[in-house]
Amino acid sequence: MKTKVRVKKDLYMSLFAVLLGLIAGAILMTATGNNPFDGFYFLFRGGLMNIERIGNTLATATPLIFAGLSVAFAFKTGLFNIGGAGQMLIGGLCATAIGLTFDWPKPILLSVILVAALIGGALWASLPGLLKARFNVHEVVSTIMMNWIAYWTVFYLVPQYFKGPFLETESQRIPAAASLKVPWLTSLFDGSYINLGIFLAVVFVAIIAFILERTTLGYELKAVGYNRDAAEAAGISVNRNIIFSMSIAGALAGLGGATFYVGFASNMQIGVLPAQGFDGIAVALLGANSPWGVFLAALFFGLLHTGKGFMNAMTSIPPEIADTIIATIIYFAATSVLIERNWDKINKIRLDFMIRKREAEQLEADSGGE
Amino acid sequence: MVDLIYQLFPYAIAFTIPLLITSLGGLFSERSGVINIGLEGLMLMGMFVGAFTITRIEMTNPATAVWIGLLAAVFFGALFALLHAFACVTLNANQVISGIAINMIASAVTVYLARLITGSGNVQIIRGMSRVTIPILSEIPVLGRLLFTQTYATTWLVLFILAFATFLLYKTRFGLRLRACGEHPHAADSAGVNVYLMRYMAVMISGACAGLGGATFIVTLSGEFNGTAAGLGFLALAALIFGQWKPWGILGATFFFGFASTIANVSQVIPVLSQIPGIYLKTFPYVITLIALVLSSKSSQAPKAVGEPYDKGKR
């Protein structure tokens, strides 16, 4: 369980990383002859200025929430899932395939699509889990390999079975019944990309928070993450938990793929690894691996991604500034040890000061009492 | 069939060379104890710097533009890798996360700059490197036609660097020290080796090599920077693992992967090959690397201390 001090520290560290990211963005804008204040003004305005854009911000954040949850969940068991992109692709492929194949009523079709995406992602990630548990193959390497296997699988399967009518490089559009977009939500947000995925994301944030904090499974997963040998000695099956953890992480990323390919978008492009898979790592780091932290971090990144097009239209700043800010945040999050060390130093000085003051007061009170 | 092999060979070699040099860069970094997931980003930086430099000067110095572009890519690759080295060596950061950050920074910043320059984000060079047929050697039966006709100068440069790197790693004091830092940094430190300095140098060498790999890809095969390295850096990483962190191993692995990718790339235009489904050829390098990892799990050749930040206090 996290203490209050720990949560406060995580919050400050995250805000500090964001600040450094924004500064890096400002430096890049200035260095290329643009006014950073204008840039940030239009960047944030582009994500928030009307109800449609707020809807788009939420829709962009949806796959990021799932991708971030996926990374954060695996982190809790001490595993580094950088296969989110591949798991998203497989989840999206399962969702698209079912959406294009079956002609069922919307509630049934959507349920099957989501279950298929979940299972697809889980199976795709269970292999690296199995390889880690059984053969001690490092999950970072195996998930990278799985990403590219997924990339080429989609690259060849989509044109072969679901080729779009106009372009070789994309699938057919899914029918309205297979889309997570629903008319009432779309019209409520003035025709934005928002879809049922955002509700699903909130539900899963709550479920994951519950699993981690309130169930035996969550306790065991975290125990394996804290100290593998101690967990083993306490009778927890490390290997089983590693496979579980990777599968659940994969299931989350698979669902994220569904919310992207049959929610935000309506077809699949081949030859692209979804950037959300890697952005998810930034989301998890920024959210300090806590489910609600991930939720907030994903909203922030959704805002950056939604606003970048508007900023590009209003200024001459290329939209990649948003990606630069996110990449810089990852870099600083990776190096947060430095910040953490200084944070501890400052805290120690403050604590020393307080103790000394207390002692002085005590001394004074003692001498006054005599 | 024989004709087909003669036809494919120059392309396969041209595809292998950028992979080989990038993989060799990864070898230096990982042998010194620093994981380098950022090869893809370092390569992309090389592609951008190479293409940009060449477009700037190819009108005024058409003869040397390509070489100056390659040189610039090497320099900026090394400079960019400094960021990874700083995070991993000085700040004891998580090396995997830092590598991912390198990839993301490279793809964001290069496309950002490319858009400012050209608007579309693509940087196209007018003239790439020309192919040369080596006199005398090309007269050798079979081999002459396979290896010495229609070759790029960069191919010979990279093979020379490979031979030199092997010598450097296994026959010199520098190489021994570098490998020691990846196997047992504390022992290396007690023997008077500056682990931090060695790791800095190794990571910068890996950046220089990956930069050269990226720029080589531009001047020989693609002729254009289009904002992505298309997974070449990760393919090089797979080759590094499949080649078991050994120079001659990665030569074999990259050629193997390069040939498979080339067959997949041309299979649409050559009827005989179109019967082999591309999906198998393209996923093959990654699948076989996973299999190799499983098979070698008992006796992994990976550097023992790779991925661990060096902490002097733990000596």
PDB file of C-alpha atoms in Angstrom, chain B residues 37-156:
ATOM      1  CA  ILE B  37      17.304  -0.662 -27.866  1.00  0.00           C
ATOM      2  CA  GLY B  38      17.851   2.757 -29.426  1.00  0.00           C
ATOM      3  CA  LEU B  39      19.572   1.408 -32.565  1.00  0.00           C
ATOM      4  CA  GLU B  40      16.448   2.167 -34.606  1.00  0.00           C
ATOM      5  CA  GLY B  41      16.499   5.804 -33.502  1.00  0.00           C
ATOM      6  CA  LEU B  42      20.253   6.168 -33.996  1.00  0.00           C
ATOM      7  CA  MET B  43      19.864   4.761 -37.501  1.00  0.00           C
ATOM      8  CA  LEU B  44      17.030   7.170 -38.236  1.00  0.00           C
ATOM      9  CA  MET B  45      19.214  10.059 -37.089  1.00  0.00           C
ATOM     10  CA  GLY B  46      21.896   8.859 -39.523  1.00  0.00           C
ATOM     11  CA  MET B  47      19.335   8.668 -42.311  1.00  0.00           C
ATOM     12  CA  PHE B  48      18.149  12.213 -41.688  1.00  0.00           C
ATOM     13  CA  VAL B  49      21.564  13.789 -41.248  1.00  0.00           C
ATOM     14  CA  GLY B  50      22.917  11.909 -44.257  1.00  0.00           C
ATOM     15  CA  ALA B  51      20.042  12.862 -46.552  1.00  0.00           C
ATOM     16  CA  PHE B  52      19.970  16.460 -45.317  1.00  0.00           C
ATOM     17  CA  THR B  53      23.709  17.010 -45.707  1.00  0.00           C
ATOM     18  CA  ILE B  54      23.755  15.530 -49.181  1.00  0.00           C
ATOM     19  CA  THR B  55      20.827  17.652 -50.428  1.00  0.00           C
ATOM     20  CA  ARG B  56      22.623  20.767 -49.166  1.00  0.00           C
ATOM     21  CA  ILE B  57      25.902  20.190 -50.961  1.00  0.00           C
ATOM     22  CA  GLU B  58      25.273  17.869 -53.900  1.00  0.00           C
ATOM     23  CA  MET B  59      24.823  20.775 -56.331  1.00  0.00           C
ATOM     24  CA  THR B  60      28.161  22.348 -55.510  1.00  0.00           C
ATOM     25  CA  ASN B  61      30.281  19.239 -54.879  1.00  0.00           C
ATOM     26  CA  PRO B  62      28.629  16.356 -56.672  1.00  0.00           C
ATOM     27  CA  ALA B  63      31.703  14.150 -56.427  1.00  0.00           C
ATOM     28  CA  THR B  64      32.148  14.189 -52.658  1.00  0.00           C
ATOM     29  CA  ALA B  65      28.615  14.934 -51.418  1.00  0.00           C
ATOM     30  CA  VAL B  66      27.781  11.302 -50.644  1.00  0.00           C
ATOM     31  CA  TRP B  67      30.942  10.796 -48.598  1.00  0.00           C
ATOM     32  CA  ILE B  68      30.510  14.014 -46.667  1.00  0.00           C
ATOM     33  CA  GLY B  69      26.922  12.942 -45.951  1.00  0.00           C
ATOM     34  CA  LEU B  70      28.129   9.615 -44.574  1.00  0.00           C
ATOM     35  CA  LEU B  71      30.716  11.360 -42.443  1.00  0.00           C
ATOM     36  CA  ALA B  72      28.129  13.777 -41.043  1.00  0.00           C
ATOM     37  CA  ALA B  73      25.843  10.844 -40.211  1.00  0.00           C
ATOM     38  CA  VAL B  74      28.664   9.121 -38.322  1.00  0.00           C
ATOM     39  CA  PHE B  75      29.403  12.275 -36.355  1.00  0.00           C
ATOM     40  CA  PHE B  76      25.802  13.065 -35.447  1.00  0.00           C
ATOM     41  CA  GLY B  77      25.050   9.422 -34.699  1.00  0.00           C
ATOM     42  CA  ALA B  78      27.831   9.431 -32.122  1.00  0.00           C
ATOM     43  CA  LEU B  79      26.690  12.780 -30.737  1.00  0.00           C
ATOM     44  CA  PHE B  80      23.095  11.601 -30.400  1.00  0.00           C
ATOM     45  CA  ALA B  81      24.218   8.386 -28.710  1.00  0.00           C
ATOM     46  CA  LEU B  82      25.859  10.587 -26.089  1.00  0.00           C
ATOM     47  CA  LEU B  83      22.342  11.199 -24.781  1.00  0.00           C
ATOM     48  CA  HIS B  84      21.906   7.462 -24.220  1.00  0.00           C
ATOM     49  CA  ALA B  85      25.328   7.154 -22.651  1.00  0.00           C
ATOM     50  CA  PHE B  86      24.675  10.076 -20.320  1.00  0.00           C
ATOM     51  CA  ALA B  87      21.419   8.517 -19.110  1.00  0.00           C
ATOM     52  CA  CYS B  88      22.768   4.972 -18.782  1.00  0.00           C
ATOM     53  CA  VAL B  89      26.263   5.591 -17.469  1.00  0.00           C
ATOM     54  CA  THR B  90      26.179   8.839 -15.544  1.00  0.00           C
ATOM     55  CA  LEU B  91      22.586   8.842 -14.321  1.00  0.00           C
ATOM     56  CA  ASN B  92      22.218   5.063 -13.797  1.00  0.00           C
ATOM     57  CA  ALA B  93      18.945   5.192 -15.703  1.00  0.00           C
ATOM     58  CA  ASN B  94      16.970   2.182 -16.832  1.00  0.00           C
ATOM     59  CA  GLN B  95      18.740   1.346 -20.100  1.00  0.00           C
ATOM     60  CA  VAL B  96      15.674  -0.042 -21.815  1.00  0.00           C
ATOM     61  CA  ILE B  97      13.567   3.032 -21.108  1.00  0.00           C
ATOM     62  CA  SER B  98      16.390   5.311 -22.190  1.00  0.00           C
ATOM     63  CA  GLY B  99      16.687   3.347 -25.446  1.00  0.00           C
ATOM     64  CA  ILE B 100      12.977   3.716 -26.101  1.00  0.00           C
ATOM     65  CA  ALA B 101      13.265   7.432 -25.397  1.00  0.00           C
ATOM     66  CA  ILE B 102      16.112   7.608 -27.939  1.00  0.00           C
ATOM     67  CA  ASN B 103      13.880   5.995 -30.571  1.00  0.00           C
ATOM     68  CA  MET B 104      11.006   8.349 -29.834  1.00  0.00           C
ATOM     69  CA  ILE B 105      13.152  11.479 -29.697  1.00  0.00           C
ATOM     70  CA  ALA B 106      14.788  10.541 -33.007  1.00  0.00           C
ATOM     71  CA  SER B 107      11.528   9.979 -34.828  1.00  0.00           C
ATOM     72  CA  ALA B 108       9.926  13.129 -33.403  1.00  0.00           C
ATOM     73  CA  VAL B 109      12.856  15.489 -33.895  1.00  0.00           C
ATOM     74  CA  THR B 110      13.968  14.308 -37.347  1.00  0.00           C
ATOM     75  CA  VAL B 111      10.445  14.529 -38.786  1.00  0.00           C
ATOM     76  CA  TYR B 112       9.967  17.902 -37.084  1.00  0.00           C
ATOM     77  CA  LEU B 113      13.122  19.240 -38.716  1.00  0.00           C
ATOM     78  CA  ALA B 114      12.395  17.579 -42.060  1.00  0.00           C
ATOM     79  CA  ARG B 115       8.970  19.220 -42.162  1.00  0.00           C
ATOM     80  CA  LEU B 116      10.470  22.628 -41.488  1.00  0.00           C
ATOM     81  CA  ILE B 117      12.900  22.094 -44.359  1.00  0.00           C
ATOM     82  CA  THR B 118      10.778  20.481 -47.047  1.00  0.00           C
ATOM     83  CA  GLY B 119       7.198  20.828 -45.852  1.00  0.00           C
ATOM     84  CA  SER B 120       6.286  17.230 -46.643  1.00  0.00           C
ATOM     85  CA  GLY B 121       8.767  15.695 -44.234  1.00  0.00           C
ATOM     86  CA  ASN B 122      10.560  13.724 -46.949  1.00  0.00           C
ATOM     87  CA  VAL B 123      14.148  14.568 -47.830  1.00  0.00           C
ATOM     88  CA  GLN B 124      15.155  13.220 -51.214  1.00  0.00           C
ATOM     89  CA  ILE B 125      18.703  13.079 -52.557  1.00  0.00           C
ATOM     90  CA  ILE B 126      19.288  13.401 -56.293  1.00  0.00           C
ATOM     91  CA  ARG B 127      22.246  11.099 -56.757  1.00  0.00           C
ATOM     92  CA  GLY B 128      23.053   8.163 -54.534  1.00  0.00           C
ATOM     93  CA  MET B 129      26.210   6.111 -54.564  1.00  0.00           C
ATOM     94  CA  SER B 130      27.124   4.489 -57.867  1.00  0.00           C
ATOM     95  CA  ARG B 131      27.905   0.809 -58.231  1.00  0.00           C
ATOM     96  CA  VAL B 132      31.354  -0.261 -59.304  1.00  0.00           C
ATOM     97  CA  THR B 133      32.690  -3.500 -60.752  1.00  0.00           C
ATOM     98  CA  ILE B 134      36.080  -4.370 -59.395  1.00  0.00           C
ATOM     99  CA  PRO B 135      38.553  -5.188 -62.193  1.00  0.00           C
ATOM    100  CA  ILE B 136      40.454  -8.511 -62.150  1.00  0.00           C
ATOM    101  CA  LEU B 137      38.601  -9.893 -59.082  1.00  0.00           C
ATOM    102  CA  SER B 138      35.324  -9.853 -60.958  1.00  0.00           C
ATOM    103  CA  GLU B 139      36.872 -12.275 -63.464  1.00  0.00           C
ATOM    104  CA  ILE B 140      36.948 -15.087 -60.878  1.00  0.00           C
ATOM    105  CA  PRO B 141      34.355 -17.687 -61.852  1.00  0.00           C
ATOM    106  CA  VAL B 142      31.085 -17.645 -59.832  1.00  0.00           C
ATOM    107  CA  LEU B 143      32.465 -15.691 -56.861  1.00  0.00           C
ATOM    108  CA  GLY B 144      33.587 -12.841 -59.063  1.00  0.00           C
ATOM    109  CA  ARG B 145      30.105 -12.376 -60.372  1.00  0.00           C
ATOM    110  CA  LEU B 146      28.489 -12.771 -56.959  1.00  0.00           C
ATOM    111  CA  LEU B 147      30.768 -10.610 -54.871  1.00  0.00           C
ATOM    112  CA  PHE B 148      32.809  -8.286 -57.062  1.00  0.00           C
ATOM    113  CA  THR B 149      30.419  -6.985 -59.711  1.00  0.00           C
ATOM    114  CA  GLN B 150      28.081  -4.052 -59.199  1.00  0.00           C
ATOM    115  CA  THR B 151      29.250  -3.393 -55.645  1.00  0.00           C
ATOM    116  CA  TYR B 152      29.047  -0.266 -53.550  1.00  0.00           C
ATOM    117  CA  ALA B 153      32.131   1.263 -52.015  1.00  0.00           C
ATOM    118  CA  THR B 154      30.278   1.352 -48.676  1.00  0.00           C
ATOM    119  CA  THR B 155      30.073  -2.449 -48.737  1.00  0.00           C
ATOM    120  CA  TRP B 156      33.863  -2.708 -48.711  1.00  0.00           C
TER     121      TRP B 156
END
